[in-house]
Amino acid sequence: MQSRVEKAVETFESGYGCAQSVFATYADLFGMDAETALKLSSPMGGGIGRMREVCGAVSAMALLAGLKEGNTNPSDEEGRERIYLLVREMSRRFRERNGTILCRELLGLDGMEQSAKPGKRTKEYYAGRPCSRLVACAAEIVEEMLAIAPLQNGENVIE
């Protein structure tokens, strides 16, 4: 399989948020265009609106799980349980590898940022944060859990 993990990291390191980088890297496999994927996932960055809650990369995993296995019938309790179980397992794997799924804990912060304004993206910014590694971890879990497989022409597809 041709992995997209490096593409997710490159997307992040080109200036996009953590959630955008994971979500937009795989959204085309579900028929979503890049602009829509970037818009939809943009508020999830910085632990949802830079509040430093659930890591944006984890939120992106949940959104991708929803595209693959999401429930569309409000009376399908088994379907709802299946998607919740999938998201819980993806989150468990992320937590097992990183210690937590909370942005502030991953960054070693005490709480929510006072400002919603993101920091300038510089070499120092990327070097001082674990976010590139966290984006890679989330992308790896997406590939493990959502069964992304290659087509004959080298393009990925969801099984």
PDB file of N, CA and C in Angstrom, residues 2 4 17-18 20 32 35 37 51 55 58 61 66-67 78 84 89 96 100 104-105 108 119 126 129 140 144 146 155:
ATOM      1  N   GLN A   2       0.478   2.208  -0.754  1.00  0.00           N
ATOM      2  CA  GLN A   2       1.172   3.488  -0.755  1.00  0.00           C
ATOM      3  C   GLN A   2       0.615   4.330   0.382  1.00  0.00           C
ATOM      4  N   ARG A   4       0.016   7.424   2.942  1.00  0.00           N
ATOM      5  CA  ARG A   4      -0.122   8.874   2.829  1.00  0.00           C
ATOM      6  C   ARG A   4       0.347   9.587   4.093  1.00  0.00           C
ATOM      7  N   GLY A  17      -3.536  23.253   9.617  1.00  0.00           N
ATOM      8  CA  GLY A  17      -3.703  22.764  10.971  1.00  0.00           C
ATOM      9  C   GLY A  17      -3.607  21.251  11.040  1.00  0.00           C
ATOM     10  N   CYS A  18      -3.485  20.747  12.255  1.00  0.00           N
ATOM     11  CA  CYS A  18      -3.337  19.299  12.464  1.00  0.00           C
ATOM     12  C   CYS A  18      -4.555  18.527  11.945  1.00  0.00           C
ATOM     13  N   GLN A  20      -6.815  19.534   9.718  1.00  0.00           N
ATOM     14  CA  GLN A  20      -6.871  19.672   8.267  1.00  0.00           C
ATOM     15  C   GLN A  20      -5.889  18.723   7.589  1.00  0.00           C
ATOM     16  N   MET A  32     -14.700  13.405  -1.347  1.00  0.00           N
ATOM     17  CA  MET A  32     -14.760  14.800  -0.928  1.00  0.00           C
ATOM     18  C   MET A  32     -13.609  15.578  -1.558  1.00  0.00           C
ATOM     19  N   GLU A  35     -10.989  21.359  -1.016  1.00  0.00           N
ATOM     20  CA  GLU A  35     -11.461  22.604  -0.404  1.00  0.00           C
ATOM     21  C   GLU A  35     -12.512  22.327   0.677  1.00  0.00           C
ATOM     22  N   ALA A  37     -12.899  19.529   2.345  1.00  0.00           N
ATOM     23  CA  ALA A  37     -12.221  18.836   3.444  1.00  0.00           C
ATOM     24  C   ALA A  37     -11.478  19.817   4.337  1.00  0.00           C
ATOM     25  N   MET A  51      -8.805  25.740  21.699  1.00  0.00           N
ATOM     26  CA  MET A  51      -9.163  25.662  23.111  1.00  0.00           C
ATOM     27  C   MET A  51      -8.336  24.609  23.834  1.00  0.00           C
ATOM     28  N   CYS A  55      -7.219  16.735  20.696  1.00  0.00           N
ATOM     29  CA  CYS A  55      -6.261  17.018  19.622  1.00  0.00           C
ATOM     30  C   CYS A  55      -6.967  17.002  18.267  1.00  0.00           C
ATOM     31  N   VAL A  58      -6.800  13.819  16.323  1.00  0.00           N
ATOM     32  CA  VAL A  58      -7.743  12.809  16.814  1.00  0.00           C
ATOM     33  C   VAL A  58      -9.144  13.112  16.290  1.00  0.00           C
ATOM     34  N   MET A  61      -9.383  11.916  12.809  1.00  0.00           N
ATOM     35  CA  MET A  61      -9.579  10.460  12.733  1.00  0.00           C
ATOM     36  C   MET A  61     -11.055  10.124  12.892  1.00  0.00           C
ATOM     37  N   GLY A  66     -16.242   8.493  10.530  1.00  0.00           N
ATOM     38  CA  GLY A  66     -17.634   8.780  10.200  1.00  0.00           C
ATOM     39  C   GLY A  66     -17.913   8.692   8.712  1.00  0.00           C
ATOM     40  N   LEU A  67     -16.979   9.168   7.899  1.00  0.00           N
ATOM     41  CA  LEU A  67     -17.161   9.048   6.452  1.00  0.00           C
ATOM     42  C   LEU A  67     -17.206   7.590   6.011  1.00  0.00           C
ATOM     43  N   GLU A  78     -27.426  -0.051  16.744  1.00  0.00           N
ATOM     44  CA  GLU A  78     -26.230  -0.862  16.509  1.00  0.00           C
ATOM     45  C   GLU A  78     -25.230  -0.107  15.639  1.00  0.00           C
ATOM     46  N   TYR A  84     -19.155   4.490  17.343  1.00  0.00           N
ATOM     47  CA  TYR A  84     -18.567   4.905  18.623  1.00  0.00           C
ATOM     48  C   TYR A  84     -17.435   3.962  19.027  1.00  0.00           C
ATOM     49  N   GLU A  89     -11.676   2.981  19.696  1.00  0.00           N
ATOM     50  CA  GLU A  89     -10.469   2.178  19.448  1.00  0.00           C
ATOM     51  C   GLU A  89      -9.380   3.026  18.797  1.00  0.00           C
ATOM     52  N   GLU A  96      -2.497   5.368  23.617  1.00  0.00           N
ATOM     53  CA  GLU A  96      -1.470   4.392  23.977  1.00  0.00           C
ATOM     54  C   GLU A  96      -0.095   4.834  23.461  1.00  0.00           C
ATOM     55  N   THR A 100      -2.059  10.617  25.843  1.00  0.00           N
ATOM     56  CA  THR A 100      -3.308  11.364  25.997  1.00  0.00           C
ATOM     57  C   THR A 100      -3.857  11.702  24.615  1.00  0.00           C
ATOM     58  N   ARG A 104      -3.783  20.101  25.042  1.00  0.00           N
ATOM     59  CA  ARG A 104      -3.005  20.816  26.062  1.00  0.00           C
ATOM     60  C   ARG A 104      -2.016  19.901  26.765  1.00  0.00           C
ATOM     61  N   GLU A 105      -2.399  18.655  26.995  1.00  0.00           N
ATOM     62  CA  GLU A 105      -1.488  17.709  27.637  1.00  0.00           C
ATOM     63  C   GLU A 105      -0.380  17.284  26.680  1.00  0.00           C
ATOM     64  N   GLY A 108       1.963  20.107  26.742  1.00  0.00           N
ATOM     65  CA  GLY A 108       2.478  20.483  28.053  1.00  0.00           C
ATOM     66  C   GLY A 108       1.959  21.825  28.538  1.00  0.00           C
ATOM     67  N   GLY A 119      -0.166  30.645  16.372  1.00  0.00           N
ATOM     68  CA  GLY A 119       1.218  31.104  16.326  1.00  0.00           C
ATOM     69  C   GLY A 119       1.758  31.100  14.908  1.00  0.00           C
ATOM     70  N   TYR A 126       7.762  24.500  14.456  1.00  0.00           N
ATOM     71  CA  TYR A 126       7.681  23.059  14.182  1.00  0.00           C
ATOM     72  C   TYR A 126       8.653  22.266  15.049  1.00  0.00           C
ATOM     73  N   ARG A 129       7.421  21.671  18.849  1.00  0.00           N
ATOM     74  CA  ARG A 129       6.133  21.019  19.095  1.00  0.00           C
ATOM     75  C   ARG A 129       6.157  19.582  18.614  1.00  0.00           C
ATOM     76  N   GLU A 140      -1.247   7.159  10.585  1.00  0.00           N
ATOM     77  CA  GLU A 140      -0.968   5.719  10.665  1.00  0.00           C
ATOM     78  C   GLU A 140      -2.179   4.959  11.183  1.00  0.00           C
ATOM     79  N   GLU A 144      -4.386   2.035   9.447  1.00  0.00           N
ATOM     80  CA  GLU A 144      -4.577   0.741  10.114  1.00  0.00           C
ATOM     81  C   GLU A 144      -6.056   0.400  10.281  1.00  0.00           C
ATOM     82  N   LEU A 146      -8.974   2.009   9.098  1.00  0.00           N
ATOM     83  CA  LEU A 146      -9.980   2.208   8.060  1.00  0.00           C
ATOM     84  C   LEU A 146      -9.674   1.415   6.802  1.00  0.00           C
ATOM     85  N   GLU A 155      -3.151   4.322  -6.792  1.00  0.00           N
ATOM     86  CA  GLU A 155      -4.006   5.201  -5.994  1.00  0.00           C
ATOM     87  C   GLU A 155      -4.628   4.393  -4.868  1.00  0.00           C
TER      88      GLU A 155
END
